[in-house]
mmCIF file of C-alpha atoms in Angstrom:
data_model
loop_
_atom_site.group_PDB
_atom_site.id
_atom_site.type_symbol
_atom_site.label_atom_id
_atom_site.label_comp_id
_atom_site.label_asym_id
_atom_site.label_seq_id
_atom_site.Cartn_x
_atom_site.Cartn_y
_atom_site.Cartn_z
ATOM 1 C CA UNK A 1 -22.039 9.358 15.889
ATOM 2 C CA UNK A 2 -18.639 8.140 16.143
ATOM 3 C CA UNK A 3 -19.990 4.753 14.072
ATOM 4 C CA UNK A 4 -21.817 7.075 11.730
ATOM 5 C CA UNK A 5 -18.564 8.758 10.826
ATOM 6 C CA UNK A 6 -16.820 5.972 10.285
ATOM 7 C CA UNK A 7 -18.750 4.118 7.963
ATOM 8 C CA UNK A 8 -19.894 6.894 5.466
ATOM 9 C CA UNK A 9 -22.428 9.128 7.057
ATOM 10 C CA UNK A 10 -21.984 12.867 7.074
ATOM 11 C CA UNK A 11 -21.443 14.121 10.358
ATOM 12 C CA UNK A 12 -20.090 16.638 12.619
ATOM 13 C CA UNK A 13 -17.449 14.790 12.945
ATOM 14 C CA UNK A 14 -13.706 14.933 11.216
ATOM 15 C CA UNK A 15 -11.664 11.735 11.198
ATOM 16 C CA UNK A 16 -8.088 12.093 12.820
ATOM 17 C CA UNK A 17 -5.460 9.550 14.189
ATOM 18 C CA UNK A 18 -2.842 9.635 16.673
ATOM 19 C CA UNK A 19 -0.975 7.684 14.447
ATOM 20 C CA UNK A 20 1.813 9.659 11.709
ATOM 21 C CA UNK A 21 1.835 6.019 9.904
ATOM 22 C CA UNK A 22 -1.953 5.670 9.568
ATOM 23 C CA UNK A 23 -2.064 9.476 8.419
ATOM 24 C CA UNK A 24 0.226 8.304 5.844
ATOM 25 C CA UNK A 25 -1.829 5.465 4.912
ATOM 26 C CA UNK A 26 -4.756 7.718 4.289
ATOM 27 C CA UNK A 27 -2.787 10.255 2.611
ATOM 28 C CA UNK A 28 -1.370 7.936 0.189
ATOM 29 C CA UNK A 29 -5.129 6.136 -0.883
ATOM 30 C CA UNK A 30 -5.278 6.412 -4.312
ATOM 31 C CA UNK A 31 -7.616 9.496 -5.570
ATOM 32 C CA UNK A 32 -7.758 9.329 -9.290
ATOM 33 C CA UNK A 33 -6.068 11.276 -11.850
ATOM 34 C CA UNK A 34 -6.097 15.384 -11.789
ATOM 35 C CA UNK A 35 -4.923 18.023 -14.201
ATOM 36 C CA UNK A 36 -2.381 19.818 -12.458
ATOM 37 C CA UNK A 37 -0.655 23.533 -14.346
ATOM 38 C CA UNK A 38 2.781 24.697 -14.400
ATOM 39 C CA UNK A 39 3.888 27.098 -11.981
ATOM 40 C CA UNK A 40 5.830 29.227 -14.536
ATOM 41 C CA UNK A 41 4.271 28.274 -17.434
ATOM 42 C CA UNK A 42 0.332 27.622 -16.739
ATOM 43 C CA UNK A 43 0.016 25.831 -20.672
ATOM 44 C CA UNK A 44 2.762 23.212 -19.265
ATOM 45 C CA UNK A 45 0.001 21.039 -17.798
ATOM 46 C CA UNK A 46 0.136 17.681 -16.821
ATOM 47 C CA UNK A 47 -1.803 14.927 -15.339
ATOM 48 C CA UNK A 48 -1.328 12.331 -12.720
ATOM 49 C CA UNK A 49 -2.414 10.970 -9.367
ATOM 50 C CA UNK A 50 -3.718 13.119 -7.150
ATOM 51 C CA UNK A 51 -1.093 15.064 -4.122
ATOM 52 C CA UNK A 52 -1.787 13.715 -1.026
ATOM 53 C CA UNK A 53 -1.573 15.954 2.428
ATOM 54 C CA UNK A 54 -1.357 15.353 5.914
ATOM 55 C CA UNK A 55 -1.956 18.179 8.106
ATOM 56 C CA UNK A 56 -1.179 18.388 11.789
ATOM 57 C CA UNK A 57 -1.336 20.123 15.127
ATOM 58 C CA UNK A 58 1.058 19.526 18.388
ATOM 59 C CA UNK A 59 -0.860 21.050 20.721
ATOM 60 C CA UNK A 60 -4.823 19.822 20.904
ATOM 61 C CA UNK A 61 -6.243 19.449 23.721
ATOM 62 C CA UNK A 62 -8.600 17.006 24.233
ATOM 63 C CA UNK A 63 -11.835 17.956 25.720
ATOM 64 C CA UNK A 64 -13.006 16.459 29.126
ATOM 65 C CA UNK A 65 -16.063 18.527 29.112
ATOM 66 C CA UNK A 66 -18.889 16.416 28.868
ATOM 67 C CA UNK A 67 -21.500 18.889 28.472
ATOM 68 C CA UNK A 68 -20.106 20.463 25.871
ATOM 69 C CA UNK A 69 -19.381 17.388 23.456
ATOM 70 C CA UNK A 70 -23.050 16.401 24.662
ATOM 71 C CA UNK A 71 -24.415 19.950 23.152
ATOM 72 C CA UNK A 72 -22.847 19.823 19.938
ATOM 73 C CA UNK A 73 -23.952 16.504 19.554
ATOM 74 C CA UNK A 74 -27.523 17.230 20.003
ATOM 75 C CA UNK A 75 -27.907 20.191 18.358
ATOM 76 C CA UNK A 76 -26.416 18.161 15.171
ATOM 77 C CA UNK A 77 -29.055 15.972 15.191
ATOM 78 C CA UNK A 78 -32.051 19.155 15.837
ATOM 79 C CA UNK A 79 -33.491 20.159 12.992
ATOM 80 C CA UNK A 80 -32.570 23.869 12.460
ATOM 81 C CA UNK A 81 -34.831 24.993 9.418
ATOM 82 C CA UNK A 82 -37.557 26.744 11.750
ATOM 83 C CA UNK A 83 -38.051 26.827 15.427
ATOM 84 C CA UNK A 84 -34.640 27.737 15.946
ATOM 85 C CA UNK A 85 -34.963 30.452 18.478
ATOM 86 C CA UNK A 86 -32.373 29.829 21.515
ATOM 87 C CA UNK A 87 -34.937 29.581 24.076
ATOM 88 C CA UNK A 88 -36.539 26.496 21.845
ATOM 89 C CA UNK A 89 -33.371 25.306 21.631
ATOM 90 C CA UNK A 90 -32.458 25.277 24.603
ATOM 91 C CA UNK A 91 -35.765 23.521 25.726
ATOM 92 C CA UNK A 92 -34.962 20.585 23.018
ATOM 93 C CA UNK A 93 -31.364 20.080 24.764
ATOM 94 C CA UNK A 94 -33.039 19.959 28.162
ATOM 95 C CA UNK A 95 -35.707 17.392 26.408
ATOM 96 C CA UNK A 96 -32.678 15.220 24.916
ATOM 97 C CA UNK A 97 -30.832 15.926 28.430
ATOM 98 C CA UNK A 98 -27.871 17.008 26.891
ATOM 99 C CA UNK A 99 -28.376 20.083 29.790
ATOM 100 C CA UNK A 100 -30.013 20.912 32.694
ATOM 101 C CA UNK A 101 -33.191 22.776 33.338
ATOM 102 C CA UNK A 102 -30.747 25.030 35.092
ATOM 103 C CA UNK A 103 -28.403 25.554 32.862
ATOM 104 C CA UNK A 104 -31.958 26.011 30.530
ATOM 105 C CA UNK A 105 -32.928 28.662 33.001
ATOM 106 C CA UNK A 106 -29.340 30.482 32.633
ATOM 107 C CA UNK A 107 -28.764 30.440 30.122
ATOM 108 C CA UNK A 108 -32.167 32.175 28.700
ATOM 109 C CA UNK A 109 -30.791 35.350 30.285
ATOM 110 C CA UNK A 110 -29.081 38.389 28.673
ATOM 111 C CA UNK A 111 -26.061 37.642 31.037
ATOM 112 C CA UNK A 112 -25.321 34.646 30.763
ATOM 113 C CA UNK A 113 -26.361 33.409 26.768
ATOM 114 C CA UNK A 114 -22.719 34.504 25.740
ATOM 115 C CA UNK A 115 -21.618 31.464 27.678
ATOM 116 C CA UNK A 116 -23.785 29.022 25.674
ATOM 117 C CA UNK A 117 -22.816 31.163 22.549
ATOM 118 C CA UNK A 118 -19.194 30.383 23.036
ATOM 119 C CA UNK A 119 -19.703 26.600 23.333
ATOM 120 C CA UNK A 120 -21.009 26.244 20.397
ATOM 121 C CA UNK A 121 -19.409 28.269 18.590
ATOM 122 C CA UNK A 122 -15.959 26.376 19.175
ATOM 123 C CA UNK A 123 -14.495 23.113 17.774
ATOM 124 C CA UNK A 124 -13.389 19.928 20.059
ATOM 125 C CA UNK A 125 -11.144 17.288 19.801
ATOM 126 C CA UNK A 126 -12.938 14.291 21.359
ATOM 127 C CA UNK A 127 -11.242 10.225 21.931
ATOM 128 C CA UNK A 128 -13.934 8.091 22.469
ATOM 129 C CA UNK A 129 -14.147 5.512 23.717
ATOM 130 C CA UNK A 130 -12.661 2.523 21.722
ATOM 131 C CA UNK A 131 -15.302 0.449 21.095
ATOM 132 C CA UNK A 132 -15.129 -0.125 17.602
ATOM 133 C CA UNK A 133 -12.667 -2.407 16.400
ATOM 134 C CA UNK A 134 -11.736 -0.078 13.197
ATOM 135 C CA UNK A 135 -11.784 2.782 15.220
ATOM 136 C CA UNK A 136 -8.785 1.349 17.364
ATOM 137 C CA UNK A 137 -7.106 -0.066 14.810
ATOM 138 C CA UNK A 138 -6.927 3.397 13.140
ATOM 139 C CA UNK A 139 -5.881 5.118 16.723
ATOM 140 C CA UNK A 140 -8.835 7.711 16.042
ATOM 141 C CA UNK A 141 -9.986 10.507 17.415
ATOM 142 C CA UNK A 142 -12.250 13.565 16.176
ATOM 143 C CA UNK A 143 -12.274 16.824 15.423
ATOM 144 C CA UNK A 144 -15.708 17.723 16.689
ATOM 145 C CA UNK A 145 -17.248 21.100 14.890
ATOM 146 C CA UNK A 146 -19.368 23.203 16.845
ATOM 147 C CA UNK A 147 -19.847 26.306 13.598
ATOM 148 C CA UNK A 148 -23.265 27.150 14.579
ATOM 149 C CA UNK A 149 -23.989 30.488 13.989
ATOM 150 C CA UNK A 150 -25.875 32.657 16.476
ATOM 151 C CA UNK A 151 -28.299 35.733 14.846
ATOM 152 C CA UNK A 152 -28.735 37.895 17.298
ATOM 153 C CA UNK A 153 -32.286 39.728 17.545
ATOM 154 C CA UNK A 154 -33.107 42.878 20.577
ATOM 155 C CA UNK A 155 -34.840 39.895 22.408
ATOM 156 C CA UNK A 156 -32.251 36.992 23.710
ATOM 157 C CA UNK A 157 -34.915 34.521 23.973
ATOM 158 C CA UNK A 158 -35.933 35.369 19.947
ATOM 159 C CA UNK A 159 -32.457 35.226 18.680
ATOM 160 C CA UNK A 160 -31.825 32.206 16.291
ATOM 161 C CA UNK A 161 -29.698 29.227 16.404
ATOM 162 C CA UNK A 162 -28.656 28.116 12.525
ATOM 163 C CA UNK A 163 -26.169 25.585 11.515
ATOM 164 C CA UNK A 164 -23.095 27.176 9.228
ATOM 165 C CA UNK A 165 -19.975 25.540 7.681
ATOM 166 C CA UNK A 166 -16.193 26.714 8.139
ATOM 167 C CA UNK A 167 -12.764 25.667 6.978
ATOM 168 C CA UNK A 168 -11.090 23.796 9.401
ATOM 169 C CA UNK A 169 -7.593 24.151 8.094
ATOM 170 C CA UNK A 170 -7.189 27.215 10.636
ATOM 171 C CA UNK A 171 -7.435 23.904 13.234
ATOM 172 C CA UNK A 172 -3.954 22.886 12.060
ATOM 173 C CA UNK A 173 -0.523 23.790 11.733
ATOM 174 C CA UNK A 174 0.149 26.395 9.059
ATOM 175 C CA UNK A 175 3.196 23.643 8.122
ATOM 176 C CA UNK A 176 1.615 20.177 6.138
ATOM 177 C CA UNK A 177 3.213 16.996 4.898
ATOM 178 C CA UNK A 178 3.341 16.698 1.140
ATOM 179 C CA UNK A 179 3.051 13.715 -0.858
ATOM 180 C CA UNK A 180 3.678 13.527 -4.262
ATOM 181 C CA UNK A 181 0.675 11.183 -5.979
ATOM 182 C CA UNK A 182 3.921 9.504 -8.479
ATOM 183 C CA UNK A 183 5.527 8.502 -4.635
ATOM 184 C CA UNK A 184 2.177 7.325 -3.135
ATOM 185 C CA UNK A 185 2.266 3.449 -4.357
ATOM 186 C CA UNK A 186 6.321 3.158 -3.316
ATOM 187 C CA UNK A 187 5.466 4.783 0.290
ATOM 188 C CA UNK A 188 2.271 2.300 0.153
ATOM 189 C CA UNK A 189 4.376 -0.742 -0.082
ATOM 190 C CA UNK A 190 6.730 0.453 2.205
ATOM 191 C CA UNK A 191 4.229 0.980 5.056
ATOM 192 C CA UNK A 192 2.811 -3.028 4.614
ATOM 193 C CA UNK A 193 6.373 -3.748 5.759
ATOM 194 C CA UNK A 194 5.292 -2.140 9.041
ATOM 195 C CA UNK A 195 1.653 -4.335 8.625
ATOM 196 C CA UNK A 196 -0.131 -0.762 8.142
ATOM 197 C CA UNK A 197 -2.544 -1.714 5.299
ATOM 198 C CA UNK A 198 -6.398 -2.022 4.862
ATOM 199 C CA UNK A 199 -6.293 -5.480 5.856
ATOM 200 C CA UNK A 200 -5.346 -3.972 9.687
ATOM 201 C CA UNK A 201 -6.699 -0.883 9.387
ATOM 202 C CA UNK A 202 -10.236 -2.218 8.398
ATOM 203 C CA UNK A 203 -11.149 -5.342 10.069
ATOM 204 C CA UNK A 204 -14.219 -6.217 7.912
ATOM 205 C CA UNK A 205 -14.186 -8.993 5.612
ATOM 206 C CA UNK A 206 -14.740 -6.884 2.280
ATOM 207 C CA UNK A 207 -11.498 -5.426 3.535
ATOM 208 C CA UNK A 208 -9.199 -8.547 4.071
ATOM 209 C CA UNK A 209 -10.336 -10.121 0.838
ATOM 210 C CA UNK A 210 -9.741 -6.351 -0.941
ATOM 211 C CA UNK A 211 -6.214 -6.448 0.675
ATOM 212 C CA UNK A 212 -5.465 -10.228 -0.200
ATOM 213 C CA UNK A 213 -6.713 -9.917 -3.673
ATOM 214 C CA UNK A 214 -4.092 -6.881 -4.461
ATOM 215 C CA UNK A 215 -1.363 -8.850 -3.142
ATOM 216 C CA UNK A 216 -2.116 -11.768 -5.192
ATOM 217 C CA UNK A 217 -2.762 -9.626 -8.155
ATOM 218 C CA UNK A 218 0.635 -7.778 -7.878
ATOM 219 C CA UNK A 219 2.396 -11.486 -7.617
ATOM 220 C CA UNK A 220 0.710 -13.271 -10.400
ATOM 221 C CA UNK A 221 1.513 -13.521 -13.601
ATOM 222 C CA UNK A 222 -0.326 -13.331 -16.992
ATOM 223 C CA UNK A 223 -1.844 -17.027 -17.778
ATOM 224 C CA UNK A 224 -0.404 -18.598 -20.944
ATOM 225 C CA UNK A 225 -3.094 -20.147 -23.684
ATOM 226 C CA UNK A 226 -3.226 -24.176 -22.314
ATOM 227 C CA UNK A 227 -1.747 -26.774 -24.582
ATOM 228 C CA UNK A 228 -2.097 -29.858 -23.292
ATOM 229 C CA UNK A 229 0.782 -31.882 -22.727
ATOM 230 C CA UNK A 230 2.390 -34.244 -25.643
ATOM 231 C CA UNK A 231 4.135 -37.492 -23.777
ATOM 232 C CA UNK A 232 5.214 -38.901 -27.251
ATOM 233 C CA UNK A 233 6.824 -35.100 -28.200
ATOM 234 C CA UNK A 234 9.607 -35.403 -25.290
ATOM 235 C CA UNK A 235 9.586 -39.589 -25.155
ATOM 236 C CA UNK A 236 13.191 -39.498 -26.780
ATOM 237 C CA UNK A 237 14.609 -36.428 -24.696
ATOM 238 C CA UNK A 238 13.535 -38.606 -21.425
ATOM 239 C CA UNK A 239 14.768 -41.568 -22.715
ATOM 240 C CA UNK A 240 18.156 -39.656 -23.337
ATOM 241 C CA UNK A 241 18.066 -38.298 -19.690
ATOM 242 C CA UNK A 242 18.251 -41.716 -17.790
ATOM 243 C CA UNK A 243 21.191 -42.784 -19.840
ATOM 244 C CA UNK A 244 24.399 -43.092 -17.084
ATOM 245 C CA UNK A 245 27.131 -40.893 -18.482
ATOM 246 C CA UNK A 246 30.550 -42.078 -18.322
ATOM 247 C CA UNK A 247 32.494 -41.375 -14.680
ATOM 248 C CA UNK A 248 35.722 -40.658 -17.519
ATOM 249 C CA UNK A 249 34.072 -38.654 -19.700
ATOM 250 C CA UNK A 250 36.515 -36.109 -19.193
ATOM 251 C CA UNK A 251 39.170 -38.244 -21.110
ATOM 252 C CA UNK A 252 36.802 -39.476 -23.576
ATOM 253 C CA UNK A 253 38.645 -37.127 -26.479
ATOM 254 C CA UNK A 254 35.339 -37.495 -28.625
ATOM 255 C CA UNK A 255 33.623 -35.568 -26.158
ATOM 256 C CA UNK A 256 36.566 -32.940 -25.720
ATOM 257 C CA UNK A 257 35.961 -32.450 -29.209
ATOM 258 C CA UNK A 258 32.013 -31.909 -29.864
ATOM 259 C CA UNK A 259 32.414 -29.088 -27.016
ATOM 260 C CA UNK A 260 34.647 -27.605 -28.624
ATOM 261 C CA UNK A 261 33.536 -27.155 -31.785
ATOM 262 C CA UNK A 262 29.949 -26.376 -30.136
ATOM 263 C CA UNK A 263 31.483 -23.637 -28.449
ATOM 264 C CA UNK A 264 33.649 -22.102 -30.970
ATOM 265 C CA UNK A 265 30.682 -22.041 -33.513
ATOM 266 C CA UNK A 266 28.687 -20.145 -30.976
ATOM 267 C CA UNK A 267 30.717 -17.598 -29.799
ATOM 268 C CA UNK A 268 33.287 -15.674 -31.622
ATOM 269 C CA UNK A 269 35.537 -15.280 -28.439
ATOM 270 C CA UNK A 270 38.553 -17.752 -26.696
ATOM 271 C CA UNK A 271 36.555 -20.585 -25.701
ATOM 272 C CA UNK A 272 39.304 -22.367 -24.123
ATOM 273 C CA UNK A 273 38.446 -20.342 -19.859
ATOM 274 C CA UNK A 274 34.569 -21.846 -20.819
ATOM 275 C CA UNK A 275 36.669 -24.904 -21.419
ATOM 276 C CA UNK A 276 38.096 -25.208 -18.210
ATOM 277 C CA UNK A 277 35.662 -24.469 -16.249
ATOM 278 C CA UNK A 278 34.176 -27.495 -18.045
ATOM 279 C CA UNK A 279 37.183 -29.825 -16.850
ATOM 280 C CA UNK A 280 37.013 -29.005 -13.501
ATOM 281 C CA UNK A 281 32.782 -29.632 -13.231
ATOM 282 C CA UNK A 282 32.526 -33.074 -15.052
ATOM 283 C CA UNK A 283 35.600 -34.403 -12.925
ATOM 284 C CA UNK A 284 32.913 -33.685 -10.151
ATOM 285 C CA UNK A 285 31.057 -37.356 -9.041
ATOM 286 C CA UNK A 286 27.754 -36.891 -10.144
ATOM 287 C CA UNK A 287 28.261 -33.521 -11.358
ATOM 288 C CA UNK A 288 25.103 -33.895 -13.941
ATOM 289 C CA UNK A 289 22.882 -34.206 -10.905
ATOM 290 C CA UNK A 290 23.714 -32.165 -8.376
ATOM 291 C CA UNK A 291 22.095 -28.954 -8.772
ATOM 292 C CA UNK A 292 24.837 -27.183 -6.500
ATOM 293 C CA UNK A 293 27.543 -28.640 -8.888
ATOM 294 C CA UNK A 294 25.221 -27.493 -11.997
ATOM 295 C CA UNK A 295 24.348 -23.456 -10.123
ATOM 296 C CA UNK A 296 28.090 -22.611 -9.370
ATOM 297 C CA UNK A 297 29.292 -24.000 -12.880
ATOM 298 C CA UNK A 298 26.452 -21.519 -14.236
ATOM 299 C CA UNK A 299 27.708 -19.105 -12.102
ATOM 300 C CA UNK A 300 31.677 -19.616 -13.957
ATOM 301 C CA UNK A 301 29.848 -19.351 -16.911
ATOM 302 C CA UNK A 302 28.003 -15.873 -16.793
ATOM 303 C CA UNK A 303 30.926 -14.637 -15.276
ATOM 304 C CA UNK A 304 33.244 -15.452 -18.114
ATOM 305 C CA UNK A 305 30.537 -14.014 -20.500
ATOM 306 C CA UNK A 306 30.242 -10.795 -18.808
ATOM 307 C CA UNK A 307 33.472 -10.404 -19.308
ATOM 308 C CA UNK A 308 33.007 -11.242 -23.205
ATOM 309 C CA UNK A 309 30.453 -8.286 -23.496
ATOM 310 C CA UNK A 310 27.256 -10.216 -22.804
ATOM 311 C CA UNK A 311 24.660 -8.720 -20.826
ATOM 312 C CA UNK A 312 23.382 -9.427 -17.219
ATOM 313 C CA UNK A 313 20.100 -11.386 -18.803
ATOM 314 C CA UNK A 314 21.683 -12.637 -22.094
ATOM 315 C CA UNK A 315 24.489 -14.270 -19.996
ATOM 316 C CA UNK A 316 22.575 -16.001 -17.798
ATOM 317 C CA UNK A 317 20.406 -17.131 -20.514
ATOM 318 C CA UNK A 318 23.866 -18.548 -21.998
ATOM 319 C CA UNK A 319 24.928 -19.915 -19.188
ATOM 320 C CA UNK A 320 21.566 -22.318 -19.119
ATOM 321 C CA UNK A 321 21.765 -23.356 -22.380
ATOM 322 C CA UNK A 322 25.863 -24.587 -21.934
ATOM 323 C CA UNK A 323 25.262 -26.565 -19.199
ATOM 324 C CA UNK A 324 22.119 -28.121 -20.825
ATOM 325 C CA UNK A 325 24.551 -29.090 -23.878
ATOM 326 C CA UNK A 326 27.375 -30.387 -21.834
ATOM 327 C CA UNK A 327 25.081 -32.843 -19.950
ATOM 328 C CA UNK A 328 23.768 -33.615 -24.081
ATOM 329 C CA UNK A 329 27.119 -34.622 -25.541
ATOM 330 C CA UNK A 330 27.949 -36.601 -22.520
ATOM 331 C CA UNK A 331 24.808 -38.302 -22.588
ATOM 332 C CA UNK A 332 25.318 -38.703 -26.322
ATOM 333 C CA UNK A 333 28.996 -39.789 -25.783
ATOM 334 C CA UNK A 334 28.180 -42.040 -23.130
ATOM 335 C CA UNK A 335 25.489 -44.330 -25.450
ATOM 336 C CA UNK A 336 27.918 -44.323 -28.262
ATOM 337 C CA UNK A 337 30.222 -45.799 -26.447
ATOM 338 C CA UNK A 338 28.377 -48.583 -24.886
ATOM 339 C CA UNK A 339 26.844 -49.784 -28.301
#
């Protein structure tokens, strides 16, 4: 029954876990959108993800009573629609050997039915054993509902035996955990942090490739229309690139000068603290090609601009396109002068 439960069928059974982090797991599954009304005003309506709920309870006990978990069991799977009197019942649990013939025997009687009554009349909480792989991995355990009602007729042996339905929230505590359905994703992605997710709370393959395929998904990004690639379109900028720039292009006054103007065209601001920054990285050996030189001369940069009003994004955007001219007019500097 235990399997049943877990995989779909209806049962007897309700799914619980020992776990608070797996309750939150489940509590936080996405639902679907609901229509939910204002508390003041009932026309202020508003949709969005469902509320989730956990409920709880600090004091089950767990039932050890073997015969008992063994009765509700059975009777679940009797049919109840006719021949339903507790003497034929209690001949089909005897059959099934959920019972005893003696406990059959006593529990026929007018003194001692109440006794049988009561069992299954009450609610368990069963562990079983963890022989399912999900079923551990979840930390379950069940809430096993007895709710069968008893009609009671002048003969014992005549009286009835029907299968009813109840609300089980009586089973809890009267306080609940409440999750709004806006916080559910945030409190989702925090819990994979602590590796509670459907890839380890449901080992089956469907499961791991469900799990792997939303992490991908939430990485990616959108695919851009393919162009294929134009060698001939970027022949000159390559051929630009390998030319050696001057080791004293810092002195080279021609270069000084094409910054500068660059600069001063481009932004309507004192150029002359983006200037110096400029001195100090081209003194650098190598400082075209070492990407540590190039980062914390950005860096300089989108400070400087920051300062100047620019925005986190459009400064570092700046930045980028500085160094990429600096390294231009060198490059540029550097074959004029060896012609």
């Amino acid at each position: 029954m235990t399997k049943y439960q877990h995989y779909g069928m209806c049962t007897r059974l309700l799914g619980l876990t020992t776990n608070p982090l797996v309750a939150l797991y489940f509590a936080c599954e996405e639902y679907g959108d609901v229509y939910y009304k204002g508390i003041e005003d009932e026309e202020d309506v508003k949709i969005q993800e469902a509320n989730g709920v956990i409920f709880f309870n600090r004091k089950y006990s767990v039932s050890t009573n073997e015969i008992n978990i063994k009765i509700i069991s059975s009777l679940s799977q009797i049919d109840l629609s006719n021949d339903n009197t507790l003497e034929s019942i209690l001949r089909k649990l005897t059959e099934r050997q959920a019972i005893s013939k003696e406990l059959e025997e006593r529990w026929k009687s007018k003194e001692q039915f109440e006794e049988f009554i009561n069992i299954i009349q009450n609610n368990y909480i069963v562990i079983p054993p963890y022989n399912n792989e999900r079923l551990s991995r979840q930390c379950g355990m069940f809430l096993l509902a007895g709710c069968f009602n008893f009609v009671y007729t002048e003969s014992i042996s005549e009286s009835s035996i029907e299968k009813g339905y109840k609300d089980l929230r009586e089973e809890f505590d009267r306080k609940f955990f409440y999750i709004p359905g806006e916080k559910k994703k945030t409190i989702l992605e925090e819990l994979d942090t602590y590796n509670i997710n459907e890839a380890t709370l449901f080992p089956e393959l469907e499961h791991q490739l469900s799990y792997i395929k939303k992490k991908k998904n939430a990485k990616s990004k959108a695919s851009s229309e393919f162009i294929k690639f134009d060698f001939n379109d970027i022949k000159q900028k390559i051929i630009k690139t390998d030319i050696e720039i001057s080791d004293n292009i810092i002195k080279d006054e021609s270069f000084k000068g094409a910054v500068i103007i660059d600069l001063s065209e481009k932004y309507h601001f004192d150029i002359q603290k983006i200037w110096g920054f400029v001195e100090e990285w081209v003194s650098i050996i190598d400082w075209n090609r070492k990407e540590s030189v190039i980062s914390r001369f950005k860096v300089e940069i989108q400070r400087v601009l920051l300062e100047n009003g620019f925005d986190k994004e459009h400064a570092k955007n700046e930045s980028e396109y500085i160094s990429d001219k600096i390294i231009k007019i060198a490059s540029e500097v550097s074959e004029r002068s060896e012609k």
